[in-house]
Tab-separated table of C-alpha atoms in Angstrom:
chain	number	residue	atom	x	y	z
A	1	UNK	CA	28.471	172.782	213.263
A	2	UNK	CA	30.960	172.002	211.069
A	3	UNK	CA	32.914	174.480	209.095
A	4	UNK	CA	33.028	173.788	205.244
A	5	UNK	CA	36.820	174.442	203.525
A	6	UNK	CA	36.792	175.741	200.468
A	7	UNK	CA	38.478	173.650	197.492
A	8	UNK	CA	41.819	175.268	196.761
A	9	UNK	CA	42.799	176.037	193.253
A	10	UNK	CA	45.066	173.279	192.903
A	11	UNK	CA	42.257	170.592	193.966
A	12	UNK	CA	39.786	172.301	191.418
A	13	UNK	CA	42.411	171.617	188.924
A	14	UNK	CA	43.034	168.194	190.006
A	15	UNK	CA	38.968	166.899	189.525
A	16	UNK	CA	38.823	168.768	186.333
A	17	UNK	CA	39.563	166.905	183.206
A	18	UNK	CA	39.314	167.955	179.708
A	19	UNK	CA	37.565	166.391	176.986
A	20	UNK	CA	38.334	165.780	173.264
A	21	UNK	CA	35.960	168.212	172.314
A	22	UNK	CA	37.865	170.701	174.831
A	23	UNK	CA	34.922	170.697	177.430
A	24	UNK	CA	35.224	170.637	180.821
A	25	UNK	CA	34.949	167.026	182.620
A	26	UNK	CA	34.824	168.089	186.553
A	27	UNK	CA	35.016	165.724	188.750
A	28	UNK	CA	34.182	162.478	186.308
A	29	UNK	CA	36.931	160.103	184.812
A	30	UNK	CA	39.450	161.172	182.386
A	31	UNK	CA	38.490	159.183	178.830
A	32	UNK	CA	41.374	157.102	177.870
A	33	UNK	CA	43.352	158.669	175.439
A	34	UNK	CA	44.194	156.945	171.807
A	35	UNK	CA	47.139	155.018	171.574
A	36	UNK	CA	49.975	156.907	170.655
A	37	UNK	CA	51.688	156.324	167.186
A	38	UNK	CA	55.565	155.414	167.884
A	39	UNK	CA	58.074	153.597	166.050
A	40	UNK	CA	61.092	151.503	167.521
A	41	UNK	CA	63.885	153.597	168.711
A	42	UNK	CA	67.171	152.339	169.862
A	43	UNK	CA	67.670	154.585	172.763
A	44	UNK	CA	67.873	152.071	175.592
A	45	UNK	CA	64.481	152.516	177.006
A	46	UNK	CA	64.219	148.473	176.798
A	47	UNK	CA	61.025	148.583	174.406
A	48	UNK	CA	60.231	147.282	171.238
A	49	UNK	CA	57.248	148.860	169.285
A	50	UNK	CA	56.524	150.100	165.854
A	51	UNK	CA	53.553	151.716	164.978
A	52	UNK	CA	50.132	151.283	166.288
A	53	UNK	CA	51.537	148.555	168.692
A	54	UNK	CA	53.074	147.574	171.832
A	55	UNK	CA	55.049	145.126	172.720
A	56	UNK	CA	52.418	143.521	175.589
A	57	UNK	CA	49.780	141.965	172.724
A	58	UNK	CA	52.942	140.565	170.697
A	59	UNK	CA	54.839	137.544	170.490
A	60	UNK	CA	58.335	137.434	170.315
A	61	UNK	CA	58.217	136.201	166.583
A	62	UNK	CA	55.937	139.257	165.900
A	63	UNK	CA	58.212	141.469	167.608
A	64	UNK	CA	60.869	140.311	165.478
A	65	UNK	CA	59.301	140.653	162.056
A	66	UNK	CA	58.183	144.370	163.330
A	67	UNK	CA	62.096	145.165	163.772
A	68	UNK	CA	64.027	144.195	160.813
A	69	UNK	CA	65.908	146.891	159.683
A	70	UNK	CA	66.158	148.137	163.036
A	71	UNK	CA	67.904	144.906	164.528
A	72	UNK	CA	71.310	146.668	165.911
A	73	UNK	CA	68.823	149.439	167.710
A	74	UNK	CA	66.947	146.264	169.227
A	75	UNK	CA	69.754	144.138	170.304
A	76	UNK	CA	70.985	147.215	172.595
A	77	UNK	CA	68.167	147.540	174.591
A	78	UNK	CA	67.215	144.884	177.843
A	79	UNK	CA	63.873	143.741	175.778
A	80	UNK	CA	65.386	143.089	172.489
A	81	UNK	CA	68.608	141.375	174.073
A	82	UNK	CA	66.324	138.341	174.993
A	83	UNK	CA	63.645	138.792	171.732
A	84	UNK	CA	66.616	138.249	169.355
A	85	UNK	CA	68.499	135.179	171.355
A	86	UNK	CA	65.441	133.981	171.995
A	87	UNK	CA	64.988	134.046	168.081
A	88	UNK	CA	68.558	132.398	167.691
A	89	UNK	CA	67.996	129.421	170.135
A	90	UNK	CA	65.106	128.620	167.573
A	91	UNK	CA	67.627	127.733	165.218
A	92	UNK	CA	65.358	128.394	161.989
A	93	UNK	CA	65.925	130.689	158.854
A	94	UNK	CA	65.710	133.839	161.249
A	95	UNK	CA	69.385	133.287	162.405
A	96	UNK	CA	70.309	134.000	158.962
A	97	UNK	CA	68.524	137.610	159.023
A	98	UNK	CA	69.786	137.956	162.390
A	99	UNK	CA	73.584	137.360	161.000
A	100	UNK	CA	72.858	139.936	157.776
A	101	UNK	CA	72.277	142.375	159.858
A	102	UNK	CA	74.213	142.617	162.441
A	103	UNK	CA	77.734	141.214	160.902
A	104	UNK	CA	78.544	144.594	159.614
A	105	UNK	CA	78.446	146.059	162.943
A	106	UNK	CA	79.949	143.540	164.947
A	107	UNK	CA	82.233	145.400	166.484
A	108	UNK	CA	79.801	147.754	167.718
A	109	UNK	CA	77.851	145.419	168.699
A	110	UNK	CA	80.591	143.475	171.272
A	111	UNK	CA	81.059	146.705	172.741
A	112	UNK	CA	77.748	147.292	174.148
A	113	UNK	CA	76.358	145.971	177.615
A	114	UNK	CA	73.866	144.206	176.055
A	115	UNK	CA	74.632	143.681	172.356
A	116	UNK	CA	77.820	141.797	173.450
A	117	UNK	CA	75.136	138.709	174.695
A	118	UNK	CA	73.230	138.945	171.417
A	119	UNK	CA	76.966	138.222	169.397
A	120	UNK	CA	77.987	135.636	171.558
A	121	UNK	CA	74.727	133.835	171.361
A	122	UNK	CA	74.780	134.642	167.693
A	123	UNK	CA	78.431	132.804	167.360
A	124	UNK	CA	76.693	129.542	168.747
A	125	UNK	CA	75.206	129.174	165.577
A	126	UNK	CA	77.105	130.536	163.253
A	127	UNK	CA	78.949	128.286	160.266
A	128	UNK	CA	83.118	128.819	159.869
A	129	UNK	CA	82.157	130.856	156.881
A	130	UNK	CA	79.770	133.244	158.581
A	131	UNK	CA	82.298	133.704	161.640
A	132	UNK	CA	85.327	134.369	158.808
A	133	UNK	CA	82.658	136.841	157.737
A	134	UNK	CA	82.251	138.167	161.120
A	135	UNK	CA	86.021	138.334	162.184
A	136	UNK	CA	86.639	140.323	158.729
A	137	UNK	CA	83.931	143.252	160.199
A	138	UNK	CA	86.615	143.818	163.516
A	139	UNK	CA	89.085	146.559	163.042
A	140	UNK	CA	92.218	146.378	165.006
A	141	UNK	CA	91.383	148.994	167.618
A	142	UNK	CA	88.099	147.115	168.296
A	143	UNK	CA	90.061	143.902	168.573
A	144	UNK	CA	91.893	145.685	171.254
A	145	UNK	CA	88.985	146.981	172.976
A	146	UNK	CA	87.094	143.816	172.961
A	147	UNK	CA	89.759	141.694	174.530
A	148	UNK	CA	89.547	144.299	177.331
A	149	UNK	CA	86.845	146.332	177.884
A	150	UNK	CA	84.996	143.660	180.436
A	151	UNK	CA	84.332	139.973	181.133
A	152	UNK	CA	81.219	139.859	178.494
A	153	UNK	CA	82.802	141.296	175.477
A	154	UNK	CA	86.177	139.013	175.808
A	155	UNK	CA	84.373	136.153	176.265
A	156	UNK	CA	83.155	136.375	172.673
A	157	UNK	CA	86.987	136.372	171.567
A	158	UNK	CA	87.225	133.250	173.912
A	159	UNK	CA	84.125	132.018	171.674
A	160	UNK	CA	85.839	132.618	168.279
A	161	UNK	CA	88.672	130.878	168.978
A	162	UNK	CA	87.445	127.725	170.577
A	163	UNK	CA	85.105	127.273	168.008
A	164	UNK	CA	86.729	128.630	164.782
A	165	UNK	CA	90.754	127.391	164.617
A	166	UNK	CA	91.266	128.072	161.022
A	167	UNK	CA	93.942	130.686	159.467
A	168	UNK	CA	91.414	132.860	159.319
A	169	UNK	CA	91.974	134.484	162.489
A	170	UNK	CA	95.753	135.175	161.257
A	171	UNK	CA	95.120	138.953	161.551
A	172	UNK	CA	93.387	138.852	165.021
A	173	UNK	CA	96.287	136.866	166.378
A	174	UNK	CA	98.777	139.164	164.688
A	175	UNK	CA	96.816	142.617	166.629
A	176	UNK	CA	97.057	140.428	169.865
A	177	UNK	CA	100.860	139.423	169.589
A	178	UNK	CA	101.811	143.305	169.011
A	179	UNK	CA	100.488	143.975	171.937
A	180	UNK	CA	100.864	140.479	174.106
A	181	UNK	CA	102.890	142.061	176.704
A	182	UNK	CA	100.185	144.999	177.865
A	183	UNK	CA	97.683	142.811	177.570
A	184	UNK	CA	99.256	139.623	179.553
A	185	UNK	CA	98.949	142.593	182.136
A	186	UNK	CA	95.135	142.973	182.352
A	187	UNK	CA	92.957	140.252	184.087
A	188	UNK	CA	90.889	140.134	180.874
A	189	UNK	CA	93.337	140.484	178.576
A	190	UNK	CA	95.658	138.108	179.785
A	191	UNK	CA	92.644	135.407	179.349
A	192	UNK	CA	92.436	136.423	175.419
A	193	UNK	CA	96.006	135.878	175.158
A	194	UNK	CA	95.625	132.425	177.368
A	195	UNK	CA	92.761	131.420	174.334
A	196	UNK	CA	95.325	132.106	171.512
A	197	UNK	CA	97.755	129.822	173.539
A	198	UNK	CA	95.246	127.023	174.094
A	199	UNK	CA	93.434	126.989	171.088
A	200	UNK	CA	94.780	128.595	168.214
A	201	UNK	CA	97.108	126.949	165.418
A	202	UNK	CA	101.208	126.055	166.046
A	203	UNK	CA	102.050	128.909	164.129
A	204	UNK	CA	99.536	131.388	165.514
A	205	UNK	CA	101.047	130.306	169.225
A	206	UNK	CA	104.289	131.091	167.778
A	207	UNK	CA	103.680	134.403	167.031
A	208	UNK	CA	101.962	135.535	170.379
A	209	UNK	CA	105.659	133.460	171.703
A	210	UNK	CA	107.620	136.173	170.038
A	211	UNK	CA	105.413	139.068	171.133
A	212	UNK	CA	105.848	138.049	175.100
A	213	UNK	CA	109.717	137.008	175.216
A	214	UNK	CA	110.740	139.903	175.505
A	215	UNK	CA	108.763	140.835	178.443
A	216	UNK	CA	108.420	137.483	179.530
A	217	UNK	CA	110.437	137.898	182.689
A	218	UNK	CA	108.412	141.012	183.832
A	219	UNK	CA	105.192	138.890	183.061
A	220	UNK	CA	106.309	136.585	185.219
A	221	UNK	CA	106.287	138.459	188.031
A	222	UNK	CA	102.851	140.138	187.476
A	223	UNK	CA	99.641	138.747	188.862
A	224	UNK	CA	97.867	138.464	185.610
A	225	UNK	CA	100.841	137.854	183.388
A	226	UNK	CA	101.890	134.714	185.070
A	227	UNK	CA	99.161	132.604	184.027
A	228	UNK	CA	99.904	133.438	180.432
A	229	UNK	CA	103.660	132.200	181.138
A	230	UNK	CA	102.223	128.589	182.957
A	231	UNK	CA	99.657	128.484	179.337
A	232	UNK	CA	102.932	129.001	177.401
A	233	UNK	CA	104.434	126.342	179.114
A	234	UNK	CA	101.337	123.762	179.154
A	235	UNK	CA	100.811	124.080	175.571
A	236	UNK	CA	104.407	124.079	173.932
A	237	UNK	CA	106.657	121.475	173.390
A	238	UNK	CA	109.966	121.078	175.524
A	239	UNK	CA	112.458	122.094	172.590
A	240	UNK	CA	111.258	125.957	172.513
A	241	UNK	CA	110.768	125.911	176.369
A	242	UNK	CA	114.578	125.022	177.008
A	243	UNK	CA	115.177	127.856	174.217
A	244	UNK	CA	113.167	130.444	175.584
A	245	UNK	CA	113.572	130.015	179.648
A	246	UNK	CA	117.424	129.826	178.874
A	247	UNK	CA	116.663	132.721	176.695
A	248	UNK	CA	114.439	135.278	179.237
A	249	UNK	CA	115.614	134.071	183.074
A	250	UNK	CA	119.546	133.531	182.594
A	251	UNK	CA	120.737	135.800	185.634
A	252	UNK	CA	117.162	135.955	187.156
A	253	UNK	CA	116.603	132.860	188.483
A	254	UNK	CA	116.816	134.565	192.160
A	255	UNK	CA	115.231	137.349	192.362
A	256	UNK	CA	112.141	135.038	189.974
A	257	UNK	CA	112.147	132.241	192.785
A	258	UNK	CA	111.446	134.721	195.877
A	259	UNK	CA	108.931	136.378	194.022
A	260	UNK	CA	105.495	135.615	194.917
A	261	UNK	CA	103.831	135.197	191.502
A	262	UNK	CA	107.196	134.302	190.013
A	263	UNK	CA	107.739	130.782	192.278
A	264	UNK	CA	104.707	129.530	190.792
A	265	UNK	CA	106.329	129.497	187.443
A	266	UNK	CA	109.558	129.019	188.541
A	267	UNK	CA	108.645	125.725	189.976
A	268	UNK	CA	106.483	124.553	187.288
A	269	UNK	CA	109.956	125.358	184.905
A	270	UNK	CA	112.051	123.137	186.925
A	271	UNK	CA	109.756	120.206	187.026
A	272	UNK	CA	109.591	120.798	183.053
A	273	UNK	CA	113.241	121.956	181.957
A	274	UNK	CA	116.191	119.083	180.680
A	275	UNK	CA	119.420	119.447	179.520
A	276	UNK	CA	121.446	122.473	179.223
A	277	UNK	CA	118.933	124.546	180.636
A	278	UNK	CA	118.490	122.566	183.660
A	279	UNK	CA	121.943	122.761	183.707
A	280	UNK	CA	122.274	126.625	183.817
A	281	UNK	CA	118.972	127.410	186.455
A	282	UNK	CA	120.781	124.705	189.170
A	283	UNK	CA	124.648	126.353	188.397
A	284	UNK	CA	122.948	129.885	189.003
A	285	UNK	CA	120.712	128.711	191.954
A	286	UNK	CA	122.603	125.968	193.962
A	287	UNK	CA	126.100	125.451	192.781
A	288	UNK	CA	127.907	129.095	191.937
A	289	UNK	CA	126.374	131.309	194.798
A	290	UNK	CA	126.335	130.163	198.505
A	291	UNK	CA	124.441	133.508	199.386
A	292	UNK	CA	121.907	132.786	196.968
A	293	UNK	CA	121.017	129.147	198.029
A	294	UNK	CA	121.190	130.574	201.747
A	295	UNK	CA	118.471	133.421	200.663
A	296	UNK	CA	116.973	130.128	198.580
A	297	UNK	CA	116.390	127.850	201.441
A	298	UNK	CA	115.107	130.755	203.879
A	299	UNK	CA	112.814	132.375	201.364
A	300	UNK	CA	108.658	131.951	202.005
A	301	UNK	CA	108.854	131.365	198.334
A	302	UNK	CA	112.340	130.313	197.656
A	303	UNK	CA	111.923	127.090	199.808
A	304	UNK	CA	109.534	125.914	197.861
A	305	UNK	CA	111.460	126.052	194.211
A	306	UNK	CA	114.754	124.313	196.051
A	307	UNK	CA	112.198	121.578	196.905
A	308	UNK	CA	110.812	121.449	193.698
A	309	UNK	CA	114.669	121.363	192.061
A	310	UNK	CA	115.291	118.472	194.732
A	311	UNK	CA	111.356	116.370	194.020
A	312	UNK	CA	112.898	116.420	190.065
A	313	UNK	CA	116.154	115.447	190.265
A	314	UNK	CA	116.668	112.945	187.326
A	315	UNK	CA	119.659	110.613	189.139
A	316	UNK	CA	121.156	109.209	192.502
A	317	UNK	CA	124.228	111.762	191.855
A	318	UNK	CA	122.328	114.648	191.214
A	319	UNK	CA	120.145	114.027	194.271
A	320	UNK	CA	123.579	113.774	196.346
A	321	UNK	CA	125.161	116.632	194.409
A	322	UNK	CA	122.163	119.168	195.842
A	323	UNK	CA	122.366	116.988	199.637
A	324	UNK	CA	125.928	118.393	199.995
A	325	UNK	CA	125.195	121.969	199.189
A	326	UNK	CA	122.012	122.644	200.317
A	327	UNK	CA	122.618	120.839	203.898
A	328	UNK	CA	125.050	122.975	204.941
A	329	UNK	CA	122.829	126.042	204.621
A	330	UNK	CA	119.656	124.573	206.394
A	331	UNK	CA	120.753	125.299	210.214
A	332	UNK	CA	118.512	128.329	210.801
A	333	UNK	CA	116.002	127.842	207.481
A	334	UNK	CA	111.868	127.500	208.961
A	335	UNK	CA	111.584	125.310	206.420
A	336	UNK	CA	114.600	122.925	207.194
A	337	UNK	CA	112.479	120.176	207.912
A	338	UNK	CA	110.710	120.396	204.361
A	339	UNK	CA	113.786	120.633	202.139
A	340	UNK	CA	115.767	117.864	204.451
A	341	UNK	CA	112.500	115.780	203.876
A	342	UNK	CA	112.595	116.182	199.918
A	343	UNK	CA	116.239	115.177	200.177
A	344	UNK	CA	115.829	112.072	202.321
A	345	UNK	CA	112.530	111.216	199.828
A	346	UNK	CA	114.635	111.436	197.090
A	347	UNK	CA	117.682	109.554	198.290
A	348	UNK	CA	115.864	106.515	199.818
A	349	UNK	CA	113.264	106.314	197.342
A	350	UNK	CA	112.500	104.397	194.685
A	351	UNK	CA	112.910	107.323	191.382
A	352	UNK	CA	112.679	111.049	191.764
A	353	UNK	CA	109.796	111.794	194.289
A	354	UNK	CA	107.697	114.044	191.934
A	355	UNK	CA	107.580	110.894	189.602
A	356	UNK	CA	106.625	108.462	193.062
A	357	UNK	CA	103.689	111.063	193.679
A	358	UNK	CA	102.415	111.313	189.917
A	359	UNK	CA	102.449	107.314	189.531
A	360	UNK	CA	100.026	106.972	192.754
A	361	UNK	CA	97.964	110.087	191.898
A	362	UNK	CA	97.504	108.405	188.545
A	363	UNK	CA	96.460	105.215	190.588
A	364	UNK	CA	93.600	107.231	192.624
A	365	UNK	CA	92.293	108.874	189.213
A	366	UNK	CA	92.365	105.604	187.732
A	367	UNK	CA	90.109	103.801	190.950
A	368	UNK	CA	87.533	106.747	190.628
A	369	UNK	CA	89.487	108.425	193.977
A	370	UNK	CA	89.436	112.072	191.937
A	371	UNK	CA	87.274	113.119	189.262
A	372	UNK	CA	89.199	115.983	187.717
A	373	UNK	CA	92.790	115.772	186.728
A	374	UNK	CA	93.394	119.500	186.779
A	375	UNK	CA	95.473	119.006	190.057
A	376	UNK	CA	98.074	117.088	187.981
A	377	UNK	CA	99.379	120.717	186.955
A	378	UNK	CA	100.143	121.575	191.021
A	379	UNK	CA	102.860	121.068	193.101
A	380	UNK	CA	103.810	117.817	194.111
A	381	UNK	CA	104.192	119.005	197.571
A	382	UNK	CA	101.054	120.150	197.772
A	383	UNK	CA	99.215	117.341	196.378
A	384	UNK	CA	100.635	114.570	198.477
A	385	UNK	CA	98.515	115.927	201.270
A	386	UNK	CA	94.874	116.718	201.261
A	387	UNK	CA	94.216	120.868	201.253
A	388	UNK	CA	91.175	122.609	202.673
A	389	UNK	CA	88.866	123.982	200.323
A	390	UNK	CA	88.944	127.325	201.220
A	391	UNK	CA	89.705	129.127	198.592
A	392	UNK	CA	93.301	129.434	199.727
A	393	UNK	CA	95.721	126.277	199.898
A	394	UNK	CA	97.625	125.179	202.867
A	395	UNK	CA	101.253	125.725	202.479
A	396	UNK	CA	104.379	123.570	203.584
A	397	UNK	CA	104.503	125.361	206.510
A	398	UNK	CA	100.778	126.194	207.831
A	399	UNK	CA	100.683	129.701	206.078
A	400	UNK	CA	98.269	130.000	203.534
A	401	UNK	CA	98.952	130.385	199.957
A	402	UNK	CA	96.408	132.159	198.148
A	403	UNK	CA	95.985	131.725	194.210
A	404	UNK	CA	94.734	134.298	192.290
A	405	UNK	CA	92.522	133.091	189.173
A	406	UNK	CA	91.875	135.814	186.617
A	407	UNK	CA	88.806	133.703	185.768
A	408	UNK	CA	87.201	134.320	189.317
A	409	UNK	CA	88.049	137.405	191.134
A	410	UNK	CA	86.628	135.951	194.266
A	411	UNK	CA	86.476	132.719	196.159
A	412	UNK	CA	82.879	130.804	195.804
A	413	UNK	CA	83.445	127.905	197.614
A	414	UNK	CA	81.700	126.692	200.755
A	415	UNK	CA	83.870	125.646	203.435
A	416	UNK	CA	81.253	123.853	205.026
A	417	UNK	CA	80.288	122.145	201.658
A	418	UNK	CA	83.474	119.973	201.472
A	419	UNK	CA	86.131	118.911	203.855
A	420	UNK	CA	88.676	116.627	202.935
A	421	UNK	CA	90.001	116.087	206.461
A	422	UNK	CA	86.043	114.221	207.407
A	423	UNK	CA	86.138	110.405	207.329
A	424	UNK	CA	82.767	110.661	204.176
A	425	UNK	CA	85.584	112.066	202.278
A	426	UNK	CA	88.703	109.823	203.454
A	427	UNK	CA	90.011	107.283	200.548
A	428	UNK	CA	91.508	103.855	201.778
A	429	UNK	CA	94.196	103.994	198.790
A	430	UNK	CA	97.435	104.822	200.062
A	431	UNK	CA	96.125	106.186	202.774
A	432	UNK	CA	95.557	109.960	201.041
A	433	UNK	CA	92.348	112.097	201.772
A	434	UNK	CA	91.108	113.193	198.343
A	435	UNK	CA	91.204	116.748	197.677
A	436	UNK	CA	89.043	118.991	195.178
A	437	UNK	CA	92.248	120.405	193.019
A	438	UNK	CA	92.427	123.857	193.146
A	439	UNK	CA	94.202	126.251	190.870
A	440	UNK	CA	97.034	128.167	193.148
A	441	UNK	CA	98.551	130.018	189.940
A	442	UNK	CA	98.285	133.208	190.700
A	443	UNK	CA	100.473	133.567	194.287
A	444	UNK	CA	100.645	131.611	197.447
């Protein structure tokens, strides 16, 4: 016979319900409750809902309506992140609201996790007027913060200046030239100070110049803060480069060309420099110090600024000028072989062998051989040859030479996706293998 087991007190409790009327219910189904009355908080629980509602039997315009007043709350939440630039992508009257309310709390705004996606979206439809409006809200501090604080909340810097050059943004630039150095530093800042380069006005480049000279040596050097030295030089005309290089490297040039980060530039200077300056960087590298060409020429990274000073010699005599000093000091370089093949390129051939390489590259762009031009800004040593797409560029001498982008912390592409070495990918114009240009700023 089986024994029966007595319902505990927890089980009675558990089939017992109680009515509105304050009766017991045992055993039967609770009666659904009313719906609670609730208004819209801001509190990050990723609802919207005002009173008598939820969000489930709305549409996103009704949801919208139901918030105004409350529109900074909503844009901090998940929910109300995608109800308001879902409302912006509309591209009605609503964008208008959208902007009156949140403009005074920009700042704020660009700040949080998710309010920095409803301002960016917001700035894709904003007027010049309404983003002077908006850049007038930003304190200095929040400036600061903003061009720092993560990926997401500098990129809506990144959006004000590409889409709003006017004089406007005098004050922002003038808050990111005081402190141009510490940020050049930081892989996000020295992005916000790359924008100002790229896109702001002459004079507003001018005055993030004169904020980094002074620490433009030490930039060059750092991981981040050399990419803002290569913008500087991409975006400025020759005049002011021979007056600042001459001005910041005199008596570097040495210890900048065996630096990792540092070669980079340093080659990218030679190829660019004239005159007096030019003058000055081969006296202090090749001509006045035998020790330093010998540390020059055996150098992982000093080799490859000797070649570039070879690759842009501008005459016959200055290509036999470097042949008799730099030979001498080859005998037990690894990269002999290299160097003696820049000087024999640039003896027999026909112009300065950086200006041979550009002229045919420009032929392959021209016959649909590359499709991006970005590899124009490498070394000419590395693009006579085709490189593996691995995320790291083969150097002169087999090593690898990784390149640190700011922009992308980590390598995305697929080995097996691309190889330039296969004969799908082999070009029949002077018999070069097109290459997918990589950037190789940041180091080797």
């Amino acid at each position: 016979m089986k024994a029966t087991v007595a319902p505990t007190a927890k089980q009675n409790s558990m089939n017992t319900s109680v009515d509105s009327n304050g009766n017991g219910n045992n055993g039967g189904a609770v009666p659904a409750q009313p719906q609670r009355q609730s208004s819209y908080s801001g509190s990050g629980s990723g609802t919207f809902s005002y009173e008598g509602h939820t969000t489930d039997a709305l549409s996103v315009v009704e949801q919208f309506n139901a918030s105004i007043g409350r529109l900074c709350q909503a844009a901090c939440t998940v929910r109300g992140r995608h109800a308001l630039t879902g409302i912006l992508r509309q591209q009605n009257e609503r964008v208008q609201i959208i902007f009156n309310e949140l403009a005074p709390h920009i700042g704020t705004l660009a700040l949080d996790m998710q309010g920095c996606h409803v301002v960016r979206t917001l700035l894709d439809y904003t007027t010049p007027e309404q983003n002077q409006i908006i850049v007038s809200y930003l304190t200095d501090d929040q400036v600061l913060e903003i061009a720092t604080n993560s990926q997401h909340s500098r990129r809506i810097l990144q959006s004000i200046f590409e889409r709003f050059q006017s004089p406007a943004l005098d004050r922002v630039v003038m808050v990111i030239a005081r402190e141009a150095g510490a940020l050049a530093a930081t892989q996000q800042g020295c992005i916000t100070v790359m924008q100002v380069v790229e896109n702001g006005l002459p004079h507003q480049r001018n005055v993030i110049l004169e904020g980094l000279v002074p620490t433009l040596a030490k930039l060059t050097m750092d991981p981040y803060g050399n990419y803002v030295v290569q913008a500087v030089l991409d975006h400025t005309d020759e005049s002011t480069i021979n007056e600042i290089v001459l001005k910041a490297y005199r008596g570097y040039w040495l210890l900048l060309s065996c630096n990792k980060f540092a070669s980079n530039v340093m080659e990218k200077i030679v190829r660019t420099v004239s005159g007096n300056t030019r003058t000055f960087l081969i006296q202090e590298l090749v001509l006045a110090d035998a020790n330093a060409l010998q540390t020059l020429v055996h150098d992982g990274f000093g080799n490859f600024v000797i070649q570039a000073i070879i690759d842009s010699a501008t005459s016959a005599e200055e290509v036999a000028m470097l042949a008799e000093k730099v030979r001498p000091v080859l005998g037990t370089s690894p990269y002999a072989h290299r160097i003696e093949a820049r000087l024999k390129g640039s003896a027999t051939g026909a112009g300065p062998a950086h200006q041979r390489h550009n002229n045919a590259q420009k032929n392959r762009i021209a016959n649909g051989h590359f499709n991006d031009v970005r590899g124009e800004g490498r070394n000419a040593s590395e693009r006579e040859r085709p490189q593996p797409i691995y995320g790291a560029t083969q150097g002169h001498h087999g090593q690898g030479r990784r390149g640190y982008d700011p922009h992308q912390s980590q390598s995305t592409s697929n080995p097996s996706s691309t190889n330039p070495t296969s004969s799908s990918n082999a070009s029949s114009h002077d018999g070069v293998a097109p290459h997918v240009p990589l950037r190789r700023r940041g180091g080797r």
